[in-house]
Amino acid sequence: MTTDAPGRRQVTLRDVAQLAGVSVATASKAINGKAEVSAETRRRVLDVAERLSFTPNALARAMLDGHTGTVGLLTHDLEGRFSLPILMGAEDAFGAGRSSVLLCDSRGDAIREQHHLSTLLGRRVDGLIVVGSQTDARPPLGRDLPVPVVYTYAPSTDPADASVVPDNVTAGRIAVEHLLATGRRRIAHVSGDVTYAAATDRAAGADAALAEHGLERVGPVRYGSWSEAWGRSSVAALLEQDVDAVVCGSDQIARGVLDALHDRGVRVPDDVAVIGFDNWEPMIAGCRPALTSIDMNFQIMGRRAAERLFASQEGRDPGGVETVTPRVIVRESTGG
Amino acid sequence: MTTDAPGRRQVTLRDVAQLAGVSVATASKAINGKAEVSAETRRRVLDVAERLSFTPNALARAMLDGHTGTVGLLTHDLEGRFSLPILMGAEDAFGAGRSSVLLCDSRGDAIREQHHLSTLLGRRVDGLIVVGSQTDARPPLGRDLPVPVVYTYAPSTDPADASVVPDNVTAGRIAVEHLLATGRRRIAHVSGDVTYAAATDRAAGADAALAEHGLERVGPVRYGSWSEAWGRSSVAALLEQDVDAVVCGSDQIARGVLDALHDRGVRVPDDVAVIGFDNWEPMIAGCRPALTSIDMNFQIMGRRAAERLFASQEGRDPGGVETVTPRVIVRESTGG
DNA sequence: AGCGTCACCGAAAACCGTTTCGGAAGGTTT
DNA sequence: AAACCTTCCGAAACGGTTTTCGGTGACGCT
């Protein structure tokens, strides 16, 4: 009466060969599609391999060709809702290329990051993806690392490193252009923490788009915090001027704005259009009316990071910062 | 002018030994703190190791002792906000025990799950944690797996398997007991999709707690969907009866209820108390007033799953389903 | 029949970096 | 001189896979 020990030994190539009545060498060739095996033998081997659900030992392979087929993913905070779509995009791309992801969360701690770095290098990952916590640049992991590194969300401070980042300037531009296209002209801007590059970049893009159309923002960019509460409390000041649209620095802020407008009897989108950033489903799901939002395409960012990592491994990535273009998701709040 | 190719070959123990002028064997002992090395030699070896930033190859080590120090984490949907805290809890526990996490997302697809299973086994993980998508039981991964498995969130249908699940019945009970303790007596219940065990379990626990105090629920359990919209639209029916508290199946539903009550001028918590489940920060952050909620302690679940996996590896886990007790986070909406 | 060619297969080596085992050199104690 | 430490080294083992290379039998050609 033991604990039902997970005893079953792993199936090896030798087991397959034995059961198929061939040598290990032949079994290997059959499975790897090498030429010098008769069709009949190959079929038999493959049959047995299937039946035993044989999986070649990745470690043994790694020893031979020097590639482990694993990549390290170093994130700064899993909690943040930005890491997740990036991670999914990357996992997707790697899954297709038969690489596996070793996940490490440094919790924003540089010491922990270094520690995770050495374990990952000890496991001989083929590459690393580093996911930052803000869009502000961060110092590179280290010099002369034995594997390629791609920074994402936050670029490396070294412009020669490979980085994939969201394009917040264009995001701001797209938001304004959408509002202009739907006939708005008097556009105000409420955003989050001014110390975040994401906030100022979006504002810069928005202003640029306005300027190109010979318009000016209504009022200052009202920086505050990334919260619904800030969105709500900003509305009083906003309505002191004549506005027909509000660009909100995040979906959370937008939701606060929507709430406050609703309480004051301001109709959306009839009187005022509202647009947010991030296209964060759970936040948007509850908005009334449904919120138009700029999707930063984080999942695509993750995929691009993975693709560039592959390219780096083959020595054909030029390095440098690459931006991912966001897209607008039109819903009711802008009168779509 | 090459791309600063991360060409630097990985540093091996042999390199260190050579440069330190000792044999590989001695270098190994020096680095691993074995006794039979003179202090002088040890210092020299460690110096060189440091200078070359030598990192021992974990794969080679794995060959010797048979343990890779990696565990597979198979999740059904990363998007779901439940996987994440579980993952964090597990990553935490593993990080402390020097194990690394190989992450796979099966996207709710059984085929993909099997595929990921084979790759993980091919990488010779020391164990597996499977994170389900609902709290309903799920079929085990397979028979006679060569490594221990711990199921979490969703238990395995085989009661002998090791499972760690949230205790939704107790969660419902705790919610009601909190309301009773703050003086409420006429308690209604709005919940999500009736096909989710999480919904019916919570309701069962809530009803049980009421019964123990000689009370009955006001009206039926109003099952619907896990959305704010459902929370809002349920309020009309709720207010047809005299209620002084509403148990909501999730924070989202609770938020919808709060919104609708606010629109109708019903004061919270003065007239009606509201309580939710999951303690989902981003949803709660925007609630007015701040929402009291039952935290299912997912992070603890993840940690327990990791701990039981360790125990299994040493053959000292008895198997069976373990529940994690939730806790109430008191905020304004229940007049705390 | 004898020979060469060809397709197929198997035994054994190579492979990787680490740890460990047995032993050896040299000095010290008994 | 024997016994014993200390300190180090060479070589084996580890565990699977892939690869090399020589062998075997069938077959065609003269």
XYZ file of C-alpha atoms (C1' of nucleotides) in Angstrom:
732
model
C 0.000 0.000 0.000
C 2.363 2.650 -1.215
C 1.470 6.140 -2.283
C 0.697 5.297 -5.873
C 4.247 6.209 -6.686
C 4.547 7.811 -10.103
C 6.928 5.007 -10.846
C 6.594 4.377 -14.561
C 9.994 4.990 -15.953
C 10.254 7.341 -18.894
C 10.069 5.636 -22.268
C 13.397 5.753 -24.075
C 14.400 5.149 -27.621
C 15.795 1.812 -26.534
C 12.345 0.686 -25.419
C 10.875 1.607 -28.760
C 13.651 -0.127 -30.649
C 13.326 -3.275 -28.594
C 9.587 -3.540 -29.059
C 9.837 -2.792 -32.756
C 12.580 -5.400 -33.096
C 15.193 -3.041 -34.475
C 18.356 -1.431 -33.207
C 18.412 1.899 -31.442
C 20.173 3.391 -34.422
C 17.473 2.359 -36.824
C 14.760 3.564 -34.524
C 16.447 6.932 -34.323
C 16.675 7.199 -38.066
C 13.100 6.103 -38.563
C 11.787 8.661 -36.147
C 13.912 11.497 -37.430
C 12.998 10.894 -41.026
C 16.445 9.881 -42.146
C 16.653 8.191 -45.536
C 18.268 4.845 -44.970
C 15.272 3.071 -43.499
C 12.743 1.000 -45.406
C 9.188 2.255 -45.431
C 7.987 -0.892 -43.743
C 10.462 -0.616 -40.872
C 9.783 3.055 -40.434
C 6.087 2.413 -40.126
C 6.625 -0.264 -37.520
C 8.900 1.957 -35.442
C 6.560 4.909 -35.638
C 3.688 2.677 -34.627
C 5.480 1.504 -31.529
C 6.669 5.015 -30.682
C 3.105 6.193 -30.887
C 1.827 3.331 -28.778
C 4.368 3.942 -26.019
C 3.865 7.698 -26.429
C 7.570 8.026 -26.789
C 9.004 11.528 -26.417
C 12.669 12.011 -27.185
C 14.665 13.219 -24.232
C 15.202 16.896 -24.864
C 18.162 16.968 -22.498
C 20.061 14.322 -24.373
C 19.443 16.201 -27.579
C 20.490 19.471 -26.044
C 23.804 17.935 -25.111
C 24.497 17.020 -28.687
C 23.580 20.141 -30.580
C 24.005 22.686 -27.833
C 20.490 24.045 -28.060
C 18.032 23.432 -25.265
C 14.947 24.690 -27.004
C 14.071 26.782 -23.980
C 13.951 30.519 -23.542
C 13.849 32.512 -20.374
C 11.128 35.050 -19.803
C 12.044 37.538 -17.127
C 9.165 39.715 -16.057
C 9.102 42.497 -13.533
C 5.637 42.029 -12.233
C 3.231 39.376 -13.275
C 0.442 41.223 -11.584
C 0.578 44.118 -13.949
C -1.940 43.488 -16.631
C 0.559 44.300 -19.365
C 2.923 41.414 -18.799
C 0.224 38.892 -19.403
C -0.728 39.560 -23.019
C 2.945 39.934 -23.869
C 3.627 36.609 -22.242
C 0.762 35.038 -24.167
C 1.976 36.394 -27.465
C 5.465 35.116 -26.790
C 4.289 31.755 -25.556
C 2.259 31.463 -28.718
C 5.180 32.157 -30.998
C 7.482 29.848 -29.077
C 4.969 27.064 -28.916
C 4.808 27.101 -32.680
C 8.594 26.926 -32.885
C 8.829 24.131 -30.342
C 10.525 26.214 -27.734
C 9.435 26.177 -24.131
C 9.253 29.122 -21.808
C 10.969 29.274 -18.443
C 9.129 31.910 -16.479
C 10.705 34.075 -13.790
C 9.143 36.963 -11.941
C 11.609 39.360 -10.386
C 8.930 41.283 -8.494
C 10.647 44.474 -9.507
C 13.741 43.536 -7.522
C 17.133 43.857 -9.222
C 18.786 41.307 -6.934
C 16.151 38.741 -7.692
C 16.510 39.541 -11.349
C 20.227 38.790 -11.261
C 19.581 35.570 -9.403
C 17.017 34.453 -11.933
C 19.387 35.418 -14.681
C 22.047 33.038 -13.431
C 19.648 30.150 -12.996
C 18.359 30.697 -16.509
C 21.871 30.818 -17.897
C 22.673 27.715 -15.871
C 19.815 25.976 -17.600
C 21.373 27.039 -20.859
C 18.389 28.844 -22.288
C 18.772 29.727 -25.947
C 17.690 33.306 -25.309
C 15.980 35.741 -22.998
C 13.008 38.055 -23.166
C 12.855 40.780 -20.556
C 9.495 42.381 -19.859
C 9.722 45.758 -18.181
C 7.262 47.343 -15.845
C 6.966 50.800 -17.364
C 7.641 52.011 -20.856
C 10.608 53.968 -19.544
C 13.964 52.564 -20.594
C 15.793 50.220 -18.252
C 19.462 49.263 -17.875
C 20.488 46.161 -19.821
C 20.793 42.844 -18.021
C 24.525 42.650 -18.277
C 27.456 42.773 -20.645
C 28.624 39.969 -22.852
C 25.799 37.613 -22.107
C 26.263 34.283 -23.833
C 22.732 34.374 -25.276
C 20.679 36.932 -27.169
C 18.279 39.157 -25.232
C 15.185 41.014 -26.381
C 13.742 43.729 -24.178
C 10.057 44.389 -24.423
C 7.568 46.903 -23.076
C 10.511 48.790 -21.558
C 13.432 49.232 -23.974
C 17.036 48.837 -22.926
C 18.911 52.047 -22.302
C 21.484 50.787 -24.786
C 19.988 51.569 -28.195
C 22.009 48.782 -29.786
C 20.109 46.167 -27.807
C 17.031 44.613 -29.364
C 13.870 46.142 -27.933
C 10.202 45.923 -28.832
C 8.004 48.621 -27.341
C 4.506 50.000 -27.667
C 4.152 53.157 -29.734
C 2.437 55.503 -27.346
C 2.956 58.562 -29.505
C 1.130 56.987 -32.398
C -1.492 55.723 -29.970
C -2.253 59.296 -28.958
C -2.315 60.318 -32.566
C -4.708 57.555 -33.548
C -7.053 58.446 -30.722
C -7.303 62.067 -31.836
C -7.601 61.164 -35.479
C -10.497 58.890 -34.713
C -12.251 61.654 -32.817
C -11.631 64.118 -35.637
C -12.932 61.625 -38.163
C -16.154 61.354 -36.239
C -16.629 65.074 -36.294
C -15.265 66.179 -32.932
C -13.295 69.408 -32.706
C -13.090 70.481 -29.079
C -10.958 67.797 -27.515
C -9.755 67.678 -23.906
C -7.209 65.288 -22.375
C -7.158 63.589 -18.979
C -4.250 61.283 -18.216
C -2.447 59.382 -15.504
C 0.764 59.799 -13.587
C 2.911 62.392 -15.345
C 6.084 60.530 -14.442
C 5.117 57.719 -16.807
C 6.437 58.031 -20.326
C 3.233 56.321 -21.447
C 1.241 59.334 -20.251
C 3.390 62.051 -21.773
C 4.019 60.161 -25.025
C 0.331 59.672 -25.628
C -0.316 63.321 -24.922
C 2.454 64.342 -27.307
C 0.982 62.223 -30.079
C -2.485 63.568 -29.463
C -1.308 67.155 -29.538
C 0.669 66.545 -32.716
C -2.390 65.165 -34.455
C -4.446 68.162 -33.349
C -1.795 70.569 -34.575
C -1.700 68.899 -37.964
C -5.370 69.686 -38.322
C -4.908 73.250 -37.211
C -6.543 72.618 -33.861
C -5.526 73.029 -30.254
C -6.257 70.939 -27.232
C -9.026 72.310 -25.005
C -7.433 73.061 -21.658
C -4.220 71.534 -20.306
C -3.403 67.839 -20.233
C -4.794 66.992 -16.823
C -2.310 64.536 -15.358
C -3.288 62.709 -12.195
C -3.298 58.984 -11.444
C -4.282 55.900 -13.440
C -7.538 55.485 -11.541
C -11.257 55.728 -12.003
C -11.384 58.101 -9.084
C -9.144 60.545 -10.894
C -11.260 60.223 -14.026
C -14.373 61.059 -12.053
C -12.941 64.011 -10.210
C -11.437 65.514 -13.339
C -14.808 65.945 -14.987
C -15.865 69.059 -13.114
C -12.907 71.009 -14.449
C -13.325 69.553 -17.915
C -16.896 70.782 -18.232
C -15.980 74.318 -17.394
C -15.033 74.635 -21.002
C -16.949 73.656 -24.093
C -15.738 70.155 -25.015
C -17.166 67.575 -27.383
C -14.609 64.835 -26.740
C -12.286 63.609 -24.013
C -9.144 61.580 -24.558
C -8.487 59.544 -21.422
C -5.024 58.200 -20.658
C -6.324 54.750 -19.736
C -9.536 52.753 -19.750
C -9.771 53.170 -16.014
C -9.660 56.934 -16.248
C -12.150 56.783 -19.102
C -14.497 54.759 -17.033
C -14.355 57.285 -14.235
C -15.058 60.036 -16.725
C -18.005 58.113 -18.165
C -19.434 57.616 -14.689
C -19.168 61.263 -13.764
C -20.628 62.412 -17.068
C -23.529 60.048 -16.569
C -24.160 61.397 -13.083
C -24.271 64.928 -14.480
C -26.663 64.004 -17.235
C -24.140 64.610 -19.987
C -24.962 62.249 -22.823
C -22.233 60.032 -24.332
C -21.634 60.047 -27.222
C -24.258 62.610 -28.173
C -22.840 65.502 -26.164
C -19.319 64.274 -25.529
C -17.270 61.428 -27.005
C -14.916 59.468 -24.742
C -11.952 57.336 -25.745
C -9.565 55.306 -23.589
C -6.289 53.410 -23.946
C -5.335 49.762 -23.468
C -8.594 48.126 -24.499
C -8.658 46.256 -21.237
C -11.635 43.926 -21.567
C -12.731 43.536 -17.964
C -12.715 47.278 -17.443
C -14.486 47.986 -20.690
C -17.090 45.301 -20.240
C -18.831 47.299 -17.550
C -18.746 50.689 -19.240
C -21.923 52.403 -20.271
C -21.892 53.116 -23.105
C -19.299 50.618 -24.373
C -15.915 52.330 -24.481
C -13.927 52.986 -27.625
C -10.289 52.284 -26.802
C -6.823 52.123 -28.302
C -5.443 48.596 -28.168
C -1.669 48.679 -27.764
C -1.382 45.237 -29.382
C 0.593 43.762 -26.534
C 0.067 40.276 -27.781
C 1.669 41.216 -31.065
C 4.513 42.765 -29.092
C 5.111 39.476 -27.370
C 5.107 37.664 -30.657
C 7.501 40.115 -32.256
C 9.830 39.821 -29.298
C 9.838 36.061 -29.748
C 10.419 36.364 -33.467
C 13.306 38.733 -33.001
C 14.792 36.378 -30.455
C 14.721 33.608 -33.037
C 16.318 35.958 -35.524
C 19.018 36.887 -33.025
C 19.811 33.251 -32.443
C 20.522 32.958 -36.112
C 22.537 36.140 -36.036
C 20.154 37.971 -38.303
C 18.650 40.598 -36.040
C 20.084 44.063 -36.431
C 19.234 45.164 -32.902
C 17.597 48.465 -32.121
C 14.223 49.581 -30.906
C 11.130 48.454 -32.760
C 7.701 49.885 -32.063
C 4.388 48.113 -32.363
C 1.586 50.127 -33.851
C -1.632 50.231 -31.849
C -5.135 50.104 -33.270
C -8.421 51.674 -32.360
C -11.332 49.516 -31.274
C -14.455 51.495 -32.020
C -17.422 51.148 -29.705
C -20.362 53.305 -28.732
C -18.635 55.952 -26.638
C -17.383 57.746 -29.737
C -20.630 57.450 -31.595
C -19.385 54.639 -33.797
C 31.224 45.471 -37.618
C 29.186 42.482 -36.607
C 26.024 42.538 -34.578
C 27.747 42.183 -31.248
C 27.065 38.489 -31.621
C 26.395 36.850 -28.292
C 28.904 34.397 -29.539
C 30.824 33.969 -26.330
C 30.848 30.252 -25.894
C 29.486 29.149 -22.592
C 32.159 28.874 -19.939
C 32.671 25.330 -18.712
C 34.286 23.926 -15.675
C 37.170 22.846 -17.833
C 37.890 26.451 -18.761
C 37.942 27.431 -15.129
C 40.183 24.522 -14.193
C 42.608 25.231 -16.988
C 42.955 28.890 -16.140
C 43.319 28.132 -12.454
C 45.913 25.487 -13.211
C 44.081 22.628 -11.552
C 42.199 19.571 -12.716
C 38.496 19.597 -13.479
C 37.911 17.417 -10.463
C 39.568 19.858 -8.118
C 37.746 22.791 -9.625
C 34.453 21.006 -9.085
C 35.238 20.348 -5.447
C 36.454 23.866 -4.858
C 33.277 25.346 -6.252
C 30.958 22.967 -4.486
C 32.561 23.513 -1.124
C 33.880 19.988 -0.767
C 36.477 19.449 1.925
C 39.526 18.024 0.248
C 40.800 21.241 -1.289
C 43.343 23.589 0.231
C 42.145 27.061 1.093
C 44.670 28.565 -1.274
C 43.572 26.455 -4.246
C 39.924 27.043 -3.518
C 40.422 30.782 -3.517
C 42.242 30.650 -6.830
C 39.513 28.572 -8.444
C 36.715 30.742 -7.140
C 38.524 33.810 -8.371
C 38.763 32.469 -11.868
C 35.188 31.245 -11.805
C 34.060 34.691 -10.829
C 36.164 36.360 -13.463
C 34.818 34.156 -16.226
C 31.355 34.409 -14.700
C 31.154 30.662 -14.753
C 27.712 29.163 -14.308
C 27.553 25.404 -13.817
C 25.550 23.628 -16.467
C 22.334 22.521 -14.814
C 21.699 19.978 -17.545
C 24.889 18.109 -16.883
C 24.022 18.054 -13.219
C 20.578 16.771 -14.025
C 22.133 13.797 -15.747
C 23.897 12.761 -12.624
C 21.223 12.992 -10.014
C 18.209 12.502 -12.233
C 16.464 15.707 -11.215
C 16.217 18.643 -13.545
C 15.001 21.134 -10.983
C 12.206 22.184 -13.302
C 8.484 21.770 -12.970
C 5.826 22.128 -15.611
C 2.933 24.452 -15.080
C 0.039 23.650 -17.381
C -2.654 26.248 -17.375
C -5.907 26.306 -19.265
C -6.160 29.980 -19.853
C -3.668 32.575 -18.850
C -6.194 35.270 -19.562
C -8.457 34.173 -16.798
C -7.599 36.227 -13.809
C -7.480 33.180 -11.556
C -4.493 31.487 -13.126
C -2.261 34.413 -12.436
C -2.251 34.572 -8.649
C -1.965 30.804 -8.539
C 0.998 31.000 -10.844
C 2.568 33.682 -8.685
C 2.118 31.675 -5.544
C 3.653 28.626 -7.163
C 6.511 30.555 -8.706
C 7.203 31.973 -5.300
C 7.394 28.617 -3.594
C 9.529 27.127 -6.364
C 11.863 30.060 -6.512
C 12.660 29.528 -2.858
C 13.353 25.842 -3.490
C 15.522 26.534 -6.538
C 13.122 25.019 -9.025
C 12.245 26.746 -12.246
C 8.855 26.880 -13.872
C 8.200 25.830 -17.445
C 4.985 27.528 -18.430
C 2.496 26.142 -20.934
C -0.894 27.507 -21.832
C -3.234 24.992 -23.413
C -5.849 27.593 -24.302
C -8.512 25.246 -23.065
C -7.681 22.754 -25.803
C -7.187 19.112 -24.826
C -5.017 18.355 -27.859
C -2.705 21.188 -27.066
C -2.626 20.046 -23.482
C -1.447 16.598 -24.503
C 1.166 18.103 -26.763
C 2.488 20.308 -24.016
C 2.461 17.346 -21.713
C 4.798 15.419 -23.969
C 7.202 18.296 -24.400
C 7.295 18.808 -20.661
C 7.940 15.142 -20.071
C 10.557 15.246 -22.801
C 12.280 17.958 -20.824
C 12.178 15.672 -17.850
C 10.364 17.978 -15.495
C 10.352 16.783 -11.907
C 6.631 17.367 -11.556
C 3.553 19.046 -12.936
C 0.990 21.498 -11.703
C -2.228 21.662 -13.653
C -4.347 24.774 -13.315
C -7.959 24.272 -14.342
C -10.322 26.811 -15.769
C -13.374 26.204 -13.625
C -13.703 24.736 -10.206
C -15.508 21.753 -11.704
C -13.488 18.543 -11.655
C -11.500 17.627 -14.729
C -10.207 14.303 -16.033
C -6.636 13.498 -14.963
C -3.818 14.133 -17.412
C -3.127 10.512 -18.013
C -2.398 7.232 -16.351
C 0.933 6.157 -15.022
C 2.726 9.420 -15.575
C 6.408 9.207 -14.710
C 6.214 12.322 -12.512
C 3.922 13.521 -9.743
C 1.042 15.832 -10.643
C -0.885 18.300 -8.526
C -4.185 19.643 -9.818
C -5.242 23.045 -8.689
C -8.289 25.298 -9.022
C -10.057 22.391 -10.721
C -9.586 19.053 -8.925
C -8.971 15.817 -10.763
C -11.979 13.562 -11.146
C -9.877 10.834 -9.556
C -10.088 11.516 -5.826
C -6.784 9.754 -5.261
C -4.932 12.413 -7.234
C -3.489 15.358 -5.387
C -5.693 18.424 -5.803
C -5.758 21.866 -4.207
C -8.982 23.782 -4.687
C -10.714 26.890 -3.397
C -13.378 26.329 -0.785
C -16.390 27.994 -2.317
C -18.841 26.581 0.194
C -16.941 28.127 3.071
C -16.585 31.304 1.051
C -20.361 31.603 0.853
C -20.592 30.838 4.519
C -18.045 33.478 5.466
C -19.828 36.089 3.386
C -23.115 35.501 5.153
C -21.542 35.315 8.569
C -19.887 38.648 8.015
C -23.220 40.190 7.040
C -24.930 38.680 10.054
C -22.169 39.920 12.315
C -22.734 43.442 11.060
C -26.406 43.212 11.880
C -28.007 42.288 8.555
C -30.901 39.880 8.514
C -32.714 40.124 5.190
C -30.111 38.795 2.758
C -30.587 38.281 -0.980
C -28.234 36.517 -3.397
C -27.303 37.346 -6.972
C -24.859 35.044 -8.689
C -23.311 34.100 -12.000
C -23.701 31.257 -14.433
C -25.568 28.429 -12.709
C -23.510 25.822 -14.560
C -20.419 26.858 -12.583
C -19.815 24.920 -9.424
C -18.336 28.114 -8.013
C -21.782 29.733 -8.203
C -23.781 26.899 -6.688
C -21.179 26.073 -4.035
C -21.080 29.627 -2.792
C -24.852 29.734 -2.694
C -24.961 26.461 -0.793
C -22.518 27.759 1.793
C -24.427 31.005 2.156
C -27.728 29.205 2.636
C -26.195 26.851 5.170
C -24.917 29.755 7.235
C -28.324 31.411 7.116
C -30.034 28.218 8.179
C -27.706 27.806 11.133
C -28.903 31.169 12.365
C -32.524 30.290 11.823
C -32.827 32.567 8.817
C -33.829 32.137 5.212
C -32.553 33.747 2.096
C -34.732 36.577 0.754
C -35.951 35.451 -2.642
C -34.310 32.859 -4.881
C -30.636 32.755 -5.763
C -30.731 34.837 -8.909
C -28.326 33.096 -11.273
C -27.345 34.923 -14.430
C -23.922 35.704 -15.813
C -20.637 36.859 -14.243
C -21.096 40.406 -15.497
C -21.738 43.896 -14.245
C -24.666 44.105 -16.621
C -26.328 41.201 -14.880
C -25.665 42.762 -11.507
C -27.311 45.969 -12.588
C -30.359 44.392 -14.135
C -30.940 42.126 -11.163
C -31.494 45.027 -8.812
C -35.054 45.829 -9.856
C -36.244 42.390 -8.837
C -34.150 42.453 -5.661
C -35.765 45.632 -4.394
C -39.255 44.250 -4.765
C -38.642 42.636 -1.429
C -37.323 44.132 1.733
C -33.584 43.442 1.777
C -30.783 44.872 3.862
C -27.906 43.002 2.234
C -26.974 41.418 -1.083
C -24.468 38.634 -1.548
C -23.045 38.901 -5.065
C -21.424 35.905 -6.766
C -18.477 37.932 -7.990
C -16.973 41.383 -7.680
C -18.206 42.218 -11.141
C -21.783 41.414 -10.264
C -21.365 43.350 -7.046
C -20.177 46.362 -8.926
C -23.191 46.238 -11.191
C -25.425 46.006 -8.157
C -23.679 48.957 -6.509
C -24.122 51.029 -9.650
C -27.815 50.287 -9.945
C -28.421 50.920 -6.256
C -26.633 54.248 -6.565
C -28.785 55.215 -9.552
C -31.906 54.442 -7.554
C -30.762 56.443 -4.578
C -30.417 53.426 -2.332
C -27.628 54.126 0.127
C -24.796 51.628 0.630
C -24.121 50.527 3.268
C -26.760 52.447 5.194
C -29.796 50.916 3.493
C -28.247 47.853 1.924
C -24.913 46.123 2.419
C -23.164 44.571 -0.577
C -20.476 41.888 -0.604
C -18.637 40.308 -3.517
C -16.258 37.400 -4.188
C -12.698 37.196 -5.492
C -11.324 40.464 -4.121
C -10.248 41.438 -7.580
C -8.332 44.665 -7.074
C -8.863 46.435 -10.376
C -12.587 45.849 -10.212
C -12.828 46.847 -6.600
C -10.696 49.930 -6.998
C -13.434 51.740 -8.859
C -16.345 50.762 -6.654
C -18.252 53.379 -4.681
C -18.307 52.720 -1.854
C -15.274 50.413 -1.620
C -16.427 46.825 -1.887
C -16.119 44.231 0.839
C -15.123 40.972 -0.812
C -14.162 37.389 -0.110
C -10.594 36.677 -1.154
C -10.238 33.081 -2.286
C -6.521 33.106 -1.412
C -5.418 31.949 -4.802
C -1.839 32.811 -4.124
C -1.855 30.509 -1.130
C -3.401 27.846 -3.344
C -0.493 28.134 -5.730
C 1.971 27.865 -2.903
C 0.263 24.834 -1.427
C 0.217 23.166 -4.810
C 3.949 23.714 -5.088
C 4.528 22.417 -1.588
C 2.522 19.296 -2.225
C 4.430 18.731 -5.410
C 7.653 18.791 -3.436
C 6.128 16.389 -0.962
C 5.041 14.085 -3.780
C 8.523 14.019 -5.180
C 9.702 12.697 -1.876
C 6.862 10.222 -1.796
C 5.281 11.790 1.246
C 2.059 13.248 -0.109
C -1.025 11.198 0.637
C -2.976 12.487 -2.344
C -6.552 13.660 -2.164
C -8.337 16.964 -2.386
C -7.240 19.822 -0.167
C -9.218 23.010 0.152
C -7.904 26.483 0.804
C -9.929 28.599 3.154
C -10.881 32.051 1.929
C -10.924 35.221 3.971
C -13.089 38.303 4.049
C -11.621 41.699 3.195
C -13.827 44.234 4.908
C -14.394 47.581 3.223
C -17.083 50.202 3.281
C -19.854 48.458 1.390
C -20.782 46.393 4.423
C -20.530 49.240 6.847
C -17.236 47.974 8.216
C 29.428 -18.978 -60.676
C 31.623 -14.888 -59.514
C 31.583 -10.159 -58.846
C 29.968 -5.542 -57.897
C 26.251 -2.656 -56.398
C 22.772 -1.267 -53.577
C 19.481 -0.810 -49.789
C 19.053 -1.607 -45.293
C 20.461 -2.306 -40.764
C 23.176 -2.797 -36.169
C 27.193 -2.355 -32.904
C 29.696 0.850 -30.941
C 31.581 5.317 -30.545
C 30.847 10.109 -29.775
C 28.713 13.691 -27.386
C 28.021 17.027 -23.503
C 29.829 19.005 -18.543
C 29.572 17.548 -14.306
C 30.463 14.618 -10.132
C 32.722 10.870 -7.993
C 35.914 7.055 -7.368
C 40.307 5.100 -6.798
C 44.736 6.107 -6.449
C 49.118 8.593 -6.160
C 52.477 11.903 -4.520
C 54.355 14.047 -0.758
C 54.753 15.206 3.893
C 53.899 14.061 8.865
C 53.252 11.279 12.731
C 54.036 6.896 15.298
C 59.934 2.048 8.424
C 55.137 1.784 8.644
C 50.928 4.062 8.906
C 48.427 8.073 7.984
C 46.834 12.769 6.222
C 46.260 16.130 2.951
C 45.813 17.459 -1.512
C 45.319 16.675 -5.946
C 44.644 14.159 -10.580
C 43.034 10.800 -14.292
C 39.376 8.413 -15.656
C 34.911 6.525 -15.258
C 30.110 7.281 -14.994
C 25.895 9.565 -16.015
C 21.926 9.168 -19.771
C 20.054 9.367 -23.488
C 20.584 10.530 -28.398
C 22.800 10.828 -32.998
C 26.270 9.367 -36.163
C 29.728 6.653 -38.184
C 30.995 2.818 -40.368
C 31.225 -1.847 -41.354
C 28.316 -5.917 -42.308
C 24.629 -8.569 -44.564
C 21.779 -10.237 -47.920
C 19.351 -9.502 -52.394
C 19.894 -8.642 -56.899
C 21.728 -7.746 -61.559
C 25.335 -8.327 -64.744
C 28.852 -10.863 -67.271
